Amino acid sequence: DKFTEEIAKADVKHFPIRPKTSIDDRKKDTISHYVLRMAYCRTEELRRWFISNECQLFALRYGKSNASDVDDFLEEHGFKYPPIRKAEKARLR
């Protein structure tokens, strides 16, 4: 939809985060997250809006990632999981 397209454009323009990006880009992304978190958590309504949009941004970035990027992300953040086989994945769809 149009909203998702606009978010994707802004994400690429302002925060081109990819698994192999510089430490500075990751720091900027983290700092902006916490600044916005502080600004948008003053009321319950703002908090819900912020969380909803952060989830959409995460889903957008996750959806644009390839399998090795996802594996790197999960490993970097301490998620331990056994990969699902393609046949089982197809069966579950």
PDB file of N, CA and C in Angstrom:
ATOM      1  N   ASP A   1       0.829  -1.185   0.000  1.00  0.00           N
ATOM      2  CA  ASP A   1       0.000   0.000   0.000  1.00  0.00           C
ATOM      3  C   ASP A   1       0.873   1.248   0.000  1.00  0.00           C
ATOM      4  N   LYS A   2       0.256   2.390  -0.142  1.00  0.00           N
ATOM      5  CA  LYS A   2       0.975   3.661  -0.275  1.00  0.00           C
ATOM      6  C   LYS A   2       1.814   3.986   0.964  1.00  0.00           C
ATOM      7  N   PHE A   3       1.242   3.732   2.136  1.00  0.00           N
ATOM      8  CA  PHE A   3       1.962   4.013   3.384  1.00  0.00           C
ATOM      9  C   PHE A   3       3.262   3.213   3.456  1.00  0.00           C
ATOM     10  N   THR A   4       3.187   1.933   3.157  1.00  0.00           N
ATOM     11  CA  THR A   4       4.370   1.071   3.202  1.00  0.00           C
ATOM     12  C   THR A   4       5.419   1.535   2.200  1.00  0.00           C
ATOM     13  N   GLU A   5       4.984   1.954   1.029  1.00  0.00           N
ATOM     14  CA  GLU A   5       5.919   2.467   0.012  1.00  0.00           C
ATOM     15  C   GLU A   5       6.645   3.707   0.515  1.00  0.00           C
ATOM     16  N   GLU A   6       5.913   4.610   1.155  1.00  0.00           N
ATOM     17  CA  GLU A   6       6.519   5.844   1.667  1.00  0.00           C
ATOM     18  C   GLU A   6       7.504   5.543   2.804  1.00  0.00           C
ATOM     19  N   ILE A   7       7.151   4.617   3.665  1.00  0.00           N
ATOM     20  CA  ILE A   7       8.057   4.213   4.747  1.00  0.00           C
ATOM     21  C   ILE A   7       9.330   3.605   4.161  1.00  0.00           C
ATOM     22  N   ALA A   8       9.176   2.778   3.150  1.00  0.00           N
ATOM     23  CA  ALA A   8      10.340   2.148   2.510  1.00  0.00           C
ATOM     24  C   ALA A   8      11.262   3.201   1.897  1.00  0.00           C
ATOM     25  N   LYS A   9      10.685   4.208   1.235  1.00  0.00           N
ATOM     26  CA  LYS A   9      11.496   5.281   0.641  1.00  0.00           C
ATOM     27  C   LYS A   9      12.257   6.041   1.726  1.00  0.00           C
ATOM     28  N   ALA A  10      11.561   6.395   2.798  1.00  0.00           N
ATOM     29  CA  ALA A  10      12.200   7.135   3.887  1.00  0.00           C
ATOM     30  C   ALA A  10      13.276   6.298   4.559  1.00  0.00           C
ATOM     31  N   ASP A  11      13.018   5.016   4.715  1.00  0.00           N
ATOM     32  CA  ASP A  11      13.992   4.127   5.341  1.00  0.00           C
ATOM     33  C   ASP A  11      15.278   4.065   4.527  1.00  0.00           C
ATOM     34  N   VAL A  12      15.147   3.899   3.238  1.00  0.00           N
ATOM     35  CA  VAL A  12      16.321   3.827   2.364  1.00  0.00           C
ATOM     36  C   VAL A  12      17.072   5.150   2.347  1.00  0.00           C
ATOM     37  N   LYS A  13      16.322   6.251   2.328  1.00  0.00           N
ATOM     38  CA  LYS A  13      16.945   7.574   2.259  1.00  0.00           C
ATOM     39  C   LYS A  13      17.686   7.930   3.547  1.00  0.00           C
ATOM     40  N   HIS A  14      17.046   7.698   4.694  1.00  0.00           N
ATOM     41  CA  HIS A  14      17.590   8.184   5.955  1.00  0.00           C
ATOM     42  C   HIS A  14      18.366   7.139   6.752  1.00  0.00           C
ATOM     43  N   PHE A  15      18.000   5.880   6.619  1.00  0.00           N
ATOM     44  CA  PHE A  15      18.646   4.822   7.399  1.00  0.00           C
ATOM     45  C   PHE A  15      18.906   3.602   6.532  1.00  0.00           C
ATOM     46  N   PRO A  16      19.871   3.702   5.639  1.00  0.00           N
ATOM     47  CA  PRO A  16      20.149   2.566   4.759  1.00  0.00           C
ATOM     48  C   PRO A  16      20.890   1.445   5.500  1.00  0.00           C
ATOM     49  N   ILE A  17      20.253   0.892   6.527  1.00  0.00           N
ATOM     50  CA  ILE A  17      20.881  -0.129   7.357  1.00  0.00           C
ATOM     51  C   ILE A  17      20.838  -1.467   6.632  1.00  0.00           C
ATOM     52  N   ARG A  18      21.962  -2.047   6.498  1.00  0.00           N
ATOM     53  CA  ARG A  18      22.093  -3.400   5.971  1.00  0.00           C
ATOM     54  C   ARG A  18      23.037  -4.121   6.907  1.00  0.00           C
ATOM     55  N   PRO A  19      23.067  -5.420   6.896  1.00  0.00           N
ATOM     56  CA  PRO A  19      23.896  -6.146   7.866  1.00  0.00           C
ATOM     57  C   PRO A  19      25.364  -5.715   7.903  1.00  0.00           C
ATOM     58  N   LYS A  20      25.889  -5.268   6.791  1.00  0.00           N
ATOM     59  CA  LYS A  20      27.310  -4.923   6.748  1.00  0.00           C
ATOM     60  C   LYS A  20      27.543  -3.411   6.767  1.00  0.00           C
ATOM     61  N   THR A  21      26.596  -2.634   7.283  1.00  0.00           N
ATOM     62  CA  THR A  21      26.767  -1.185   7.319  1.00  0.00           C
ATOM     63  C   THR A  21      27.746  -0.787   8.407  1.00  0.00           C
ATOM     64  N   SER A  22      28.113   0.464   8.354  1.00  0.00           N
ATOM     65  CA  SER A  22      29.107   0.962   9.293  1.00  0.00           C
ATOM     66  C   SER A  22      28.542   1.056  10.703  1.00  0.00           C
ATOM     67  N   ILE A  23      29.440   1.085  11.651  1.00  0.00           N
ATOM     68  CA  ILE A  23      29.063   1.247  13.059  1.00  0.00           C
ATOM     69  C   ILE A  23      28.356   2.587  13.242  1.00  0.00           C
ATOM     70  N   ASP A  24      28.817   3.628  12.541  1.00  0.00           N
ATOM     71  CA  ASP A  24      28.198   4.955  12.659  1.00  0.00           C
ATOM     72  C   ASP A  24      26.731   4.930  12.230  1.00  0.00           C
ATOM     73  N   ASP A  25      26.416   4.220  11.136  1.00  0.00           N
ATOM     74  CA  ASP A  25      25.031   4.136  10.683  1.00  0.00           C
ATOM     75  C   ASP A  25      24.169   3.404  11.709  1.00  0.00           C
ATOM     76  N   ARG A  26      24.704   2.357  12.292  1.00  0.00           N
ATOM     77  CA  ARG A  26      23.952   1.615  13.312  1.00  0.00           C
ATOM     78  C   ARG A  26      23.738   2.476  14.557  1.00  0.00           C
ATOM     79  N   LYS A  27      24.759   3.250  14.929  1.00  0.00           N
ATOM     80  CA  LYS A  27      24.619   4.142  16.086  1.00  0.00           C
ATOM     81  C   LYS A  27      23.547   5.188  15.836  1.00  0.00           C
ATOM     82  N   LYS A  28      23.537   5.783  14.640  1.00  0.00           N
ATOM     83  CA  LYS A  28      22.521   6.781  14.294  1.00  0.00           C
ATOM     84  C   LYS A  28      21.126   6.181  14.388  1.00  0.00           C
ATOM     85  N   ASP A  29      20.965   4.971  13.892  1.00  0.00           N
ATOM     86  CA  ASP A  29      19.668   4.300  13.933  1.00  0.00           C
ATOM     87  C   ASP A  29      19.242   4.046  15.379  1.00  0.00           C
ATOM     88  N   THR A  30      20.170   3.598  16.199  1.00  0.00           N
ATOM     89  CA  THR A  30      19.862   3.319  17.603  1.00  0.00           C
ATOM     90  C   THR A  30      19.530   4.599  18.355  1.00  0.00           C
ATOM     91  N   ILE A  31      20.320   5.630  18.144  1.00  0.00           N
ATOM     92  CA  ILE A  31      20.075   6.911  18.823  1.00  0.00           C
ATOM     93  C   ILE A  31      18.717   7.472  18.418  1.00  0.00           C
ATOM     94  N   SER A  32      18.410   7.436  17.130  1.00  0.00           N
ATOM     95  CA  SER A  32      17.118   7.971  16.685  1.00  0.00           C
ATOM     96  C   SER A  32      15.966   7.176  17.294  1.00  0.00           C
ATOM     97  N   HIS A  33      16.150   5.873  17.431  1.00  0.00           N
ATOM     98  CA  HIS A  33      15.115   5.042  18.057  1.00  0.00           C
ATOM     99  C   HIS A  33      14.841   5.519  19.482  1.00  0.00           C
ATOM    100  N   TYR A  34      15.883   5.698  20.262  1.00  0.00           N
ATOM    101  CA  TYR A  34      15.691   6.083  21.659  1.00  0.00           C
ATOM    102  C   TYR A  34      15.198   7.521  21.821  1.00  0.00           C
ATOM    103  N   VAL A  35      15.633   8.430  20.965  1.00  0.00           N
ATOM    104  CA  VAL A  35      15.123   9.800  21.027  1.00  0.00           C
ATOM    105  C   VAL A  35      13.624   9.805  20.718  1.00  0.00           C
ATOM    106  N   LEU A  36      13.242   9.102  19.669  1.00  0.00           N
ATOM    107  CA  LEU A  36      11.816   9.026  19.332  1.00  0.00           C
ATOM    108  C   LEU A  36      11.024   8.291  20.404  1.00  0.00           C
ATOM    109  N   ARG A  37      11.630   7.293  20.982  1.00  0.00           N
ATOM    110  CA  ARG A  37      10.965   6.546  22.057  1.00  0.00           C
ATOM    111  C   ARG A  37      10.644   7.463  23.238  1.00  0.00           C
ATOM    112  N   MET A  38      11.598   8.291  23.600  1.00  0.00           N
ATOM    113  CA  MET A  38      11.359   9.231  24.698  1.00  0.00           C
ATOM    114  C   MET A  38      10.280  10.243  24.320  1.00  0.00           C
ATOM    115  N   ALA A  39      10.327  10.744  23.100  1.00  0.00           N
ATOM    116  CA  ALA A  39       9.370  11.756  22.669  1.00  0.00           C
ATOM    117  C   ALA A  39       7.951  11.206  22.547  1.00  0.00           C
ATOM    118  N   TYR A  40       7.828   9.978  22.101  1.00  0.00           N
ATOM    119  CA  TYR A  40       6.498   9.424  21.829  1.00  0.00           C
ATOM    120  C   TYR A  40       5.934   8.571  22.956  1.00  0.00           C
ATOM    121  N   CYS A  41       6.586   8.528  24.089  1.00  0.00           N
ATOM    122  CA  CYS A  41       6.065   7.719  25.193  1.00  0.00           C
ATOM    123  C   CYS A  41       5.485   8.573  26.320  1.00  0.00           C
ATOM    124  N   ARG A  42       5.156   9.801  26.009  1.00  0.00           N
ATOM    125  CA  ARG A  42       4.572  10.685  27.025  1.00  0.00           C
ATOM    126  C   ARG A  42       3.134  10.323  27.349  1.00  0.00           C
ATOM    127  N   THR A  43       2.416   9.790  26.362  1.00  0.00           N
ATOM    128  CA  THR A  43       1.032   9.369  26.604  1.00  0.00           C
ATOM    129  C   THR A  43       0.852   7.964  26.050  1.00  0.00           C
ATOM    130  N   GLU A  44      -0.192   7.310  26.494  1.00  0.00           N
ATOM    131  CA  GLU A  44      -0.478   5.947  26.020  1.00  0.00           C
ATOM    132  C   GLU A  44      -0.747   5.929  24.514  1.00  0.00           C
ATOM    133  N   GLU A  45      -1.463   6.923  24.024  1.00  0.00           N
ATOM    134  CA  GLU A  45      -1.769   6.990  22.589  1.00  0.00           C
ATOM    135  C   GLU A  45      -0.495   7.145  21.755  1.00  0.00           C
ATOM    136  N   LEU A  46       0.385   8.047  22.184  1.00  0.00           N
ATOM    137  CA  LEU A  46       1.656   8.229  21.461  1.00  0.00           C
ATOM    138  C   LEU A  46       2.518   6.972  21.547  1.00  0.00           C
ATOM    139  N   ARG A  47       2.518   6.324  22.702  1.00  0.00           N
ATOM    140  CA  ARG A  47       3.307   5.095  22.872  1.00  0.00           C
ATOM    141  C   ARG A  47       2.823   4.016  21.908  1.00  0.00           C
ATOM    142  N   ARG A  48       1.521   3.849  21.813  1.00  0.00           N
ATOM    143  CA  ARG A  48       0.966   2.845  20.897  1.00  0.00           C
ATOM    144  C   ARG A  48       1.305   3.177  19.445  1.00  0.00           C
ATOM    145  N   TRP A  49       1.233   4.457  19.086  1.00  0.00           N
ATOM    146  CA  TRP A  49       1.570   4.869  17.728  1.00  0.00           C
ATOM    147  C   TRP A  49       3.031   4.536  17.428  1.00  0.00           C
ATOM    148  N   PHE A  50       3.905   4.868  18.360  1.00  0.00           N
ATOM    149  CA  PHE A  50       5.328   4.621  18.169  1.00  0.00           C
ATOM    150  C   PHE A  50       5.613   3.127  18.016  1.00  0.00           C
ATOM    151  N   ILE A  51       5.063   2.323  18.898  1.00  0.00           N
ATOM    152  CA  ILE A  51       5.292   0.879  18.838  1.00  0.00           C
ATOM    153  C   ILE A  51       4.774   0.306  17.521  1.00  0.00           C
ATOM    154  N   SER A  52       3.607   0.747  17.107  1.00  0.00           N
ATOM    155  CA  SER A  52       3.037   0.274  15.846  1.00  0.00           C
ATOM    156  C   SER A  52       3.961   0.590  14.672  1.00  0.00           C
ATOM    157  N   ASN A  53       4.475   1.806  14.652  1.00  0.00           N
ATOM    158  CA  ASN A  53       5.351   2.210  13.547  1.00  0.00           C
ATOM    159  C   ASN A  53       6.714   1.543  13.611  1.00  0.00           C
ATOM    160  N   GLU A  54       7.244   1.323  14.790  1.00  0.00           N
ATOM    161  CA  GLU A  54       8.506   0.593  14.924  1.00  0.00           C
ATOM    162  C   GLU A  54       8.341  -0.844  14.432  1.00  0.00           C
ATOM    163  N   CYS A  55       7.204  -1.444  14.738  1.00  0.00           N
ATOM    164  CA  CYS A  55       6.929  -2.809  14.262  1.00  0.00           C
ATOM    165  C   CYS A  55       6.837  -2.852  12.746  1.00  0.00           C
ATOM    166  N   GLN A  56       6.188  -1.848  12.152  1.00  0.00           N
ATOM    167  CA  GLN A  56       6.099  -1.786  10.694  1.00  0.00           C
ATOM    168  C   GLN A  56       7.479  -1.614  10.058  1.00  0.00           C
ATOM    169  N   LEU A  57       8.300  -0.775  10.658  1.00  0.00           N
ATOM    170  CA  LEU A  57       9.649  -0.565  10.133  1.00  0.00           C
ATOM    171  C   LEU A  57      10.469  -1.847  10.237  1.00  0.00           C
ATOM    172  N   PHE A  58      10.372  -2.530  11.382  1.00  0.00           N
ATOM    173  CA  PHE A  58      11.094  -3.794  11.540  1.00  0.00           C
ATOM    174  C   PHE A  58      10.620  -4.806  10.502  1.00  0.00           C
ATOM    175  N   ALA A  59       9.305  -4.933  10.327  1.00  0.00           N
ATOM    176  CA  ALA A  59       8.756  -5.885   9.353  1.00  0.00           C
ATOM    177  C   ALA A  59       9.221  -5.545   7.942  1.00  0.00           C
ATOM    178  N   LEU A  60       9.266  -4.258   7.616  1.00  0.00           N
ATOM    179  CA  LEU A  60       9.739  -3.824   6.303  1.00  0.00           C
ATOM    180  C   LEU A  60      11.197  -4.226   6.095  1.00  0.00           C
ATOM    181  N   ARG A  61      12.034  -3.923   7.064  1.00  0.00           N
ATOM    182  CA  ARG A  61      13.459  -4.271   6.948  1.00  0.00           C
ATOM    183  C   ARG A  61      13.659  -5.772   6.925  1.00  0.00           C
ATOM    184  N   TYR A  62      12.916  -6.478   7.753  1.00  0.00           N
ATOM    185  CA  TYR A  62      13.007  -7.942   7.790  1.00  0.00           C
ATOM    186  C   TYR A  62      12.575  -8.536   6.452  1.00  0.00           C
ATOM    187  N   GLY A  63      11.492  -8.008   5.903  1.00  0.00           N
ATOM    188  CA  GLY A  63      10.979  -8.509   4.628  1.00  0.00           C
ATOM    189  C   GLY A  63      11.913  -8.267   3.460  1.00  0.00           C
ATOM    190  N   LYS A  64      12.707  -7.211   3.536  1.00  0.00           N
ATOM    191  CA  LYS A  64      13.654  -6.899   2.462  1.00  0.00           C
ATOM    192  C   LYS A  64      14.977  -7.646   2.609  1.00  0.00           C
ATOM    193  N   SER A  65      15.156  -8.333   3.719  1.00  0.00           N
ATOM    194  CA  SER A  65      16.408  -9.035   3.981  1.00  0.00           C
ATOM    195  C   SER A  65      16.408 -10.409   3.312  1.00  0.00           C
ATOM    196  N   ASN A  66      17.588 -10.847   2.901  1.00  0.00           N
ATOM    197  CA  ASN A  66      17.685 -12.206   2.367  1.00  0.00           C
ATOM    198  C   ASN A  66      17.953 -13.175   3.524  1.00  0.00           C
ATOM    199  N   ALA A  67      17.945 -14.455   3.232  1.00  0.00           N
ATOM    200  CA  ALA A  67      18.057 -15.483   4.276  1.00  0.00           C
ATOM    201  C   ALA A  67      19.339 -15.348   5.087  1.00  0.00           C
ATOM    202  N   SER A  68      20.453 -15.055   4.441  1.00  0.00           N
ATOM    203  CA  SER A  68      21.710 -14.950   5.192  1.00  0.00           C
ATOM    204  C   SER A  68      21.717 -13.712   6.093  1.00  0.00           C
ATOM    205  N   ASP A  69      21.060 -12.630   5.640  1.00  0.00           N
ATOM    206  CA  ASP A  69      20.939 -11.435   6.481  1.00  0.00           C
ATOM    207  C   ASP A  69      20.126 -11.749   7.735  1.00  0.00           C
ATOM    208  N   VAL A  70      19.035 -12.496   7.568  1.00  0.00           N
ATOM    209  CA  VAL A  70      18.194 -12.873   8.700  1.00  0.00           C
ATOM    210  C   VAL A  70      18.982 -13.763   9.659  1.00  0.00           C
ATOM    211  N   ASP A  71      19.714 -14.730   9.116  1.00  0.00           N
ATOM    212  CA  ASP A  71      20.544 -15.603   9.957  1.00  0.00           C
ATOM    213  C   ASP A  71      21.571 -14.790  10.747  1.00  0.00           C
ATOM    214  N   ASP A  72      22.213 -13.832  10.078  1.00  0.00           N
ATOM    215  CA  ASP A  72      23.191 -12.972  10.758  1.00  0.00           C
ATOM    216  C   ASP A  72      22.536 -12.166  11.876  1.00  0.00           C
ATOM    217  N   PHE A  73      21.349 -11.625  11.607  1.00  0.00           N
ATOM    218  CA  PHE A  73      20.620 -10.839  12.600  1.00  0.00           C
ATOM    219  C   PHE A  73      20.285 -11.701  13.820  1.00  0.00           C
ATOM    220  N   LEU A  74      19.752 -12.879  13.573  1.00  0.00           N
ATOM    221  CA  LEU A  74      19.367 -13.763  14.672  1.00  0.00           C
ATOM    222  C   LEU A  74      20.576 -14.171  15.507  1.00  0.00           C
ATOM    223  N   GLU A  75      21.676 -14.472  14.835  1.00  0.00           N
ATOM    224  CA  GLU A  75      22.896 -14.852  15.558  1.00  0.00           C
ATOM    225  C   GLU A  75      23.444 -13.675  16.368  1.00  0.00           C
ATOM    226  N   GLU A  76      23.458 -12.508  15.757  1.00  0.00           N
ATOM    227  CA  GLU A  76      23.978 -11.300  16.422  1.00  0.00           C
ATOM    228  C   GLU A  76      23.194 -10.966  17.692  1.00  0.00           C
ATOM    229  N   HIS A  77      21.897 -11.258  17.687  1.00  0.00           N
ATOM    230  CA  HIS A  77      21.050 -10.921  18.827  1.00  0.00           C
ATOM    231  C   HIS A  77      20.776 -12.115  19.747  1.00  0.00           C
ATOM    232  N   GLY A  78      21.533 -13.178  19.559  1.00  0.00           N
ATOM    233  CA  GLY A  78      21.476 -14.302  20.489  1.00  0.00           C
ATOM    234  C   GLY A  78      20.288 -15.237  20.340  1.00  0.00           C
ATOM    235  N   PHE A  79      19.609 -15.190  19.208  1.00  0.00           N
ATOM    236  CA  PHE A  79      18.513 -16.129  18.981  1.00  0.00           C
ATOM    237  C   PHE A  79      19.088 -17.442  18.479  1.00  0.00           C
ATOM    238  N   LYS A  80      18.808 -18.497  19.193  1.00  0.00           N
ATOM    239  CA  LYS A  80      19.273 -19.819  18.763  1.00  0.00           C
ATOM    240  C   LYS A  80      18.049 -20.600  18.318  1.00  0.00           C
ATOM    241  N   TYR A  81      18.080 -21.056  17.093  1.00  0.00           N
ATOM    242  CA  TYR A  81      16.947 -21.788  16.555  1.00  0.00           C
ATOM    243  C   TYR A  81      17.448 -22.806  15.539  1.00  0.00           C
ATOM    244  N   PRO A  82      16.747 -23.904  15.401  1.00  0.00           N
ATOM    245  CA  PRO A  82      17.109 -24.826  14.319  1.00  0.00           C
ATOM    246  C   PRO A  82      16.395 -24.372  13.038  1.00  0.00           C
ATOM    247  N   PRO A  83      17.126 -24.193  11.962  1.00  0.00           N
ATOM    248  CA  PRO A  83      16.467 -23.754  10.711  1.00  0.00           C
ATOM    249  C   PRO A  83      15.422 -24.783  10.268  1.00  0.00           C
ATOM    250  N   ILE A  84      14.333 -24.280   9.722  1.00  0.00           N
ATOM    251  CA  ILE A  84      13.274 -25.143   9.224  1.00  0.00           C
ATOM    252  C   ILE A  84      13.615 -25.574   7.798  1.00  0.00           C
ATOM    253  N   ARG A  85      13.351 -26.817   7.477  1.00  0.00           N
ATOM    254  CA  ARG A  85      13.634 -27.314   6.125  1.00  0.00           C
ATOM    255  C   ARG A  85      12.608 -26.746   5.154  1.00  0.00           C
ATOM    256  N   LYS A  86      13.017 -26.624   3.886  1.00  0.00           N
ATOM    257  CA  LYS A  86      12.128 -26.068   2.866  1.00  0.00           C
ATOM    258  C   LYS A  86      10.852 -26.884   2.743  1.00  0.00           C
ATOM    259  N   ALA A  87      10.961 -28.213   2.823  1.00  0.00           N
ATOM    260  CA  ALA A  87       9.776 -29.074   2.695  1.00  0.00           C
ATOM    261  C   ALA A  87       8.787 -28.809   3.831  1.00  0.00           C
ATOM    262  N   GLU A  88       9.288 -28.650   5.044  1.00  0.00           N
ATOM    263  CA  GLU A  88       8.396 -28.387   6.172  1.00  0.00           C
ATOM    264  C   GLU A  88       7.777 -26.997   6.058  1.00  0.00           C
ATOM    265  N   LYS A  89       8.574 -26.046   5.610  1.00  0.00           N
ATOM    266  CA  LYS A  89       8.059 -24.698   5.412  1.00  0.00           C
ATOM    267  C   LYS A  89       6.924 -24.693   4.403  1.00  0.00           C
ATOM    268  N   ALA A  90       7.115 -25.403   3.291  1.00  0.00           N
ATOM    269  CA  ALA A  90       6.084 -25.494   2.270  1.00  0.00           C
ATOM    270  C   ALA A  90       4.829 -26.181   2.812  1.00  0.00           C
ATOM    271  N   ARG A  91       5.011 -27.197   3.627  1.00  0.00           N
ATOM    272  CA  ARG A  91       3.889 -27.930   4.201  1.00  0.00           C
ATOM    273  C   ARG A  91       3.084 -27.034   5.154  1.00  0.00           C
ATOM    274  N   LEU A  92       3.761 -26.157   5.885  1.00  0.00           N
ATOM    275  CA  LEU A  92       3.090 -25.292   6.850  1.00  0.00           C
ATOM    276  C   LEU A  92       2.355 -24.123   6.201  1.00  0.00           C
ATOM    277  N   ARG A  93       2.684 -23.825   4.978  1.00  0.00           N
ATOM    278  CA  ARG A  93       2.008 -22.714   4.279  1.00  0.00           C
ATOM    279  C   ARG A  93       0.673 -23.174   3.885  1.00  0.00           C
TER     280      ARG A  93
END
